[in-house]
C-alpha cells in the first residue's frame, strides 16, 4: 500500500483499492494479498473493468488525461525551444567589459518588474542592446520590442528600424 507505483496507479484512482477488496484481496502487513483465489469472482471483476473501460465516462476521462499529458509535454518542449532561442540572442551579444573600464556604459533593461543591468562598451551598437534584451526571460519572442533612453527628459523612444547600427556613444 505504500509502494509509490501502487499509490500512483491504483491507490490514487477512485475505487481502485475498493475493487481489489471486492475481488478478494486482503490487507496483510502493509500489503494487499490474495489469500484465496476465487476464479469466478476474478472473472466478474475483470468483466466489470472491461465494461467500465468501454463507458463514455471512462473514455472521456482517458482523453482528458491524454490531452493534459500532451499539453504538459508541449509546454516543456516549448520551454526548451524558448531557452534555445534566448541563448541564440545572447550569443550575439559582445563580452561585457570589466566594471570601471573607461568608455563603458551601464545599461538597465526593465522587463515587467525585473531590472537587468549590463555594461556595454560605448563603441558597441544599439543592436547589441536589442540582442541582450531579447535574451532576457519575459521579453516576447517573435514580436517587436521597444527601448527608450530614460537618461533624457522626457524619455526618448529609440527607433530600432533606423538606429540599430548607431553606437551607444552616438545615441547619447
Short mmCIF file of C-alpha atoms in Angstrom, two decimals:
data_model
loop_
_atom_site.label_atom_id
_atom_site.label_comp_id
_atom_site.label_asym_id
_atom_site.label_seq_id
_atom_site.Cartn_x
_atom_site.Cartn_y
_atom_site.Cartn_z
CA UNK A 1 0.00 0.00 0.00
CA UNK A 2 2.99 2.30 0.50
CA UNK A 3 4.66 1.45 -2.82
CA UNK A 4 4.93 4.57 -5.00
CA UNK A 5 3.89 2.81 -8.22
CA UNK A 6 0.87 1.24 -6.45
CA UNK A 7 -0.19 4.60 -5.00
CA UNK A 8 0.07 6.28 -8.43
CA UNK A 9 -1.64 3.56 -10.50
CA UNK A 10 -4.17 2.03 -8.11
CA UNK A 11 -4.34 3.88 -4.80
CA UNK A 12 -4.96 7.30 -6.35
CA UNK A 13 -7.71 6.02 -8.67
CA UNK A 14 -11.23 6.37 -7.21
CA UNK A 15 -12.41 2.87 -6.32
CA UNK A 16 -9.06 1.23 -7.11
CA UNK A 17 -8.39 -0.24 -3.67
CA UNK A 18 -12.09 -0.98 -3.12
CA UNK A 19 -12.08 -3.02 -6.34
CA UNK A 20 -9.16 -5.11 -5.08
CA UNK A 21 -11.03 -5.74 -1.81
CA UNK A 22 -14.12 -6.73 -3.80
CA UNK A 23 -12.27 -9.40 -5.79
CA UNK A 24 -10.72 -10.93 -2.68
CA UNK A 25 -7.52 -9.07 -1.80
CA UNK A 26 -6.95 -8.56 1.93
CA UNK A 27 -4.60 -6.21 3.80
CA UNK A 28 -1.70 -8.00 5.45
CA UNK A 29 1.38 -6.36 6.99
CA UNK A 30 1.05 -3.24 4.84
CA UNK A 31 0.39 -5.19 1.62
CA UNK A 32 -2.69 -6.36 -0.25
CA UNK A 33 -2.60 -10.14 -0.59
CA UNK A 34 -4.89 -12.51 -2.49
CA UNK A 35 -5.24 -15.27 0.13
CA UNK A 36 -7.99 -17.30 -1.54
CA UNK A 37 -8.24 -17.45 -5.28
CA UNK A 38 -11.86 -17.30 -6.41
CA UNK A 39 -11.67 -17.62 -10.20
CA UNK A 40 -15.36 -16.77 -10.72
CA UNK A 41 -15.03 -13.58 -8.63
CA UNK A 42 -11.89 -12.57 -10.54
CA UNK A 43 -13.68 -13.10 -13.89
CA UNK A 44 -16.63 -10.99 -12.73
CA UNK A 45 -14.21 -8.27 -11.64
CA UNK A 46 -12.39 -8.40 -14.98
CA UNK A 47 -15.69 -8.13 -16.87
CA UNK A 48 -16.68 -5.13 -14.73
CA UNK A 49 -13.38 -3.40 -15.51
CA UNK A 50 -13.79 -4.05 -19.23
CA UNK A 51 -17.33 -2.68 -19.16
CA UNK A 52 -16.11 0.43 -17.32
CA UNK A 53 -13.35 0.93 -19.91
CA UNK A 54 -15.94 0.93 -22.69
CA UNK A 55 -18.14 3.54 -21.00
CA UNK A 56 -18.32 7.11 -22.30
CA UNK A 57 -17.29 8.50 -18.91
CA UNK A 58 -14.10 6.40 -18.87
CA UNK A 59 -13.23 7.28 -22.46
CA UNK A 60 -13.83 10.98 -21.78
CA UNK A 61 -11.62 10.88 -18.68
CA UNK A 62 -8.92 9.00 -20.55
CA UNK A 63 -8.98 11.51 -23.43
CA UNK A 64 -8.82 14.43 -20.98
CA UNK A 65 -5.82 12.83 -19.25
CA UNK A 66 -4.06 12.26 -22.57
CA UNK A 67 -4.73 15.87 -23.57
CA UNK A 68 -3.26 17.16 -20.26
CA UNK A 69 -0.20 14.95 -20.76
CA UNK A 70 0.23 16.21 -24.35
CA UNK A 71 -0.08 19.82 -23.22
CA UNK A 72 2.44 19.22 -20.45
CA UNK A 73 4.89 17.71 -22.94
CA UNK A 74 4.17 20.52 -25.37
CA UNK A 75 4.80 23.04 -22.59
CA UNK A 76 8.17 21.53 -21.69
CA UNK A 77 9.20 21.34 -25.36
CA UNK A 78 8.16 24.99 -25.78
CA UNK A 79 10.21 25.99 -22.74
CA UNK A 80 13.27 24.19 -24.15
CA UNK A 81 12.81 25.85 -27.56
CA UNK A 82 12.37 29.26 -25.94
CA UNK A 83 15.55 28.78 -23.87
CA UNK A 84 17.47 27.84 -27.03
CA UNK A 85 16.18 30.93 -28.86
CA UNK A 86 17.13 33.20 -25.95
CA UNK A 87 20.58 31.61 -25.84
CA UNK A 88 20.97 32.29 -29.58
CA UNK A 89 20.23 36.00 -28.96
CA UNK A 90 22.70 36.05 -26.07
CA UNK A 91 25.42 34.56 -28.29
CA UNK A 92 25.19 37.67 -30.47
CA UNK A 93 25.97 39.98 -27.52
CA UNK A 94 29.63 41.04 -27.17
CA UNK A 95 31.53 40.23 -23.98
CA UNK A 96 30.77 42.52 -21.07
CA UNK A 97 33.59 44.98 -20.33
CA UNK A 98 35.02 44.91 -16.82
CA UNK A 99 33.49 47.18 -14.20
CA UNK A 100 35.08 50.63 -14.19
CA UNK A 101 36.56 50.32 -17.68
CA UNK A 102 36.75 53.68 -19.43
CA UNK A 103 34.32 54.08 -22.29
CA UNK A 104 31.74 51.64 -20.98
CA UNK A 105 28.05 52.31 -20.47
CA UNK A 106 25.88 50.70 -17.81
CA UNK A 107 22.50 49.82 -19.34
CA UNK A 108 19.36 48.78 -17.44
CA UNK A 109 16.67 46.81 -19.25
CA UNK A 110 13.29 46.69 -17.49
CA UNK A 111 11.17 43.60 -18.15
CA UNK A 112 7.96 43.78 -16.17
CA UNK A 113 9.03 44.42 -12.58
CA UNK A 114 12.56 42.99 -13.11
CA UNK A 115 15.62 45.12 -13.84
CA UNK A 116 18.57 43.63 -15.74
CA UNK A 117 21.82 45.60 -15.60
CA UNK A 118 24.73 45.08 -18.01
CA UNK A 119 27.77 47.02 -19.14
CA UNK A 120 28.45 47.66 -22.83
CA UNK A 121 31.39 49.34 -24.48
CA UNK A 122 30.22 52.72 -25.78
CA UNK A 123 31.52 51.77 -29.25
CA UNK A 124 29.04 48.87 -29.43
CA UNK A 125 25.81 49.39 -31.33
CA UNK A 126 22.17 49.55 -30.28
CA UNK A 127 21.60 46.18 -31.97
CA UNK A 128 23.81 44.60 -29.28
CA UNK A 129 21.50 46.00 -26.59
CA UNK A 130 18.47 44.70 -28.52
CA UNK A 131 20.05 41.23 -28.70
CA UNK A 132 20.70 41.34 -24.95
CA UNK A 133 17.10 42.42 -24.29
CA UNK A 134 15.71 39.59 -26.44
CA UNK A 135 17.77 37.06 -24.45
CA UNK A 136 16.02 38.00 -21.19
CA UNK A 137 13.16 35.95 -19.74
CA UNK A 138 9.82 37.67 -20.11
CA UNK A 139 10.69 39.58 -23.29
CA UNK A 140 8.26 38.46 -26.01
CA UNK A 141 9.94 36.43 -28.73
CA UNK A 142 8.88 36.97 -32.32
CA UNK A 143 7.28 40.35 -31.62
CA UNK A 144 8.70 43.86 -31.81
CA UNK A 145 10.18 45.27 -28.62
CA UNK A 146 10.55 48.87 -27.55
CA UNK A 147 13.55 50.57 -25.97
CA UNK A 148 13.71 54.08 -24.55
CA UNK A 149 16.58 56.27 -23.45
CA UNK A 150 15.40 57.32 -20.00
CA UNK A 151 18.54 59.35 -19.26
CA UNK A 152 16.94 62.13 -21.29
CA UNK A 153 13.95 64.16 -20.11
CA UNK A 154 11.47 63.43 -21.43
CA UNK A 155 12.49 59.84 -22.21
CA UNK A 156 13.16 59.27 -25.91
CA UNK A 157 11.83 56.17 -27.63
CA UNK A 158 14.58 54.63 -29.76
CA UNK A 159 13.74 53.86 -33.38
CA UNK A 160 15.03 50.33 -33.75
CA UNK A 161 14.42 50.34 -37.51
CA UNK A 162 16.82 53.23 -38.16
CA UNK A 163 19.10 53.41 -35.08
CA UNK A 164 20.23 49.79 -34.56
CA UNK A 165 23.53 50.47 -36.33
CA UNK A 166 24.37 53.53 -34.20
CA UNK A 167 26.91 53.26 -31.41
CA UNK A 168 25.79 53.76 -27.84
CA UNK A 169 28.03 56.82 -27.68
CA UNK A 170 26.21 58.29 -30.69
CA UNK A 171 22.79 57.68 -29.12
CA UNK A 172 23.61 59.70 -26.01
#
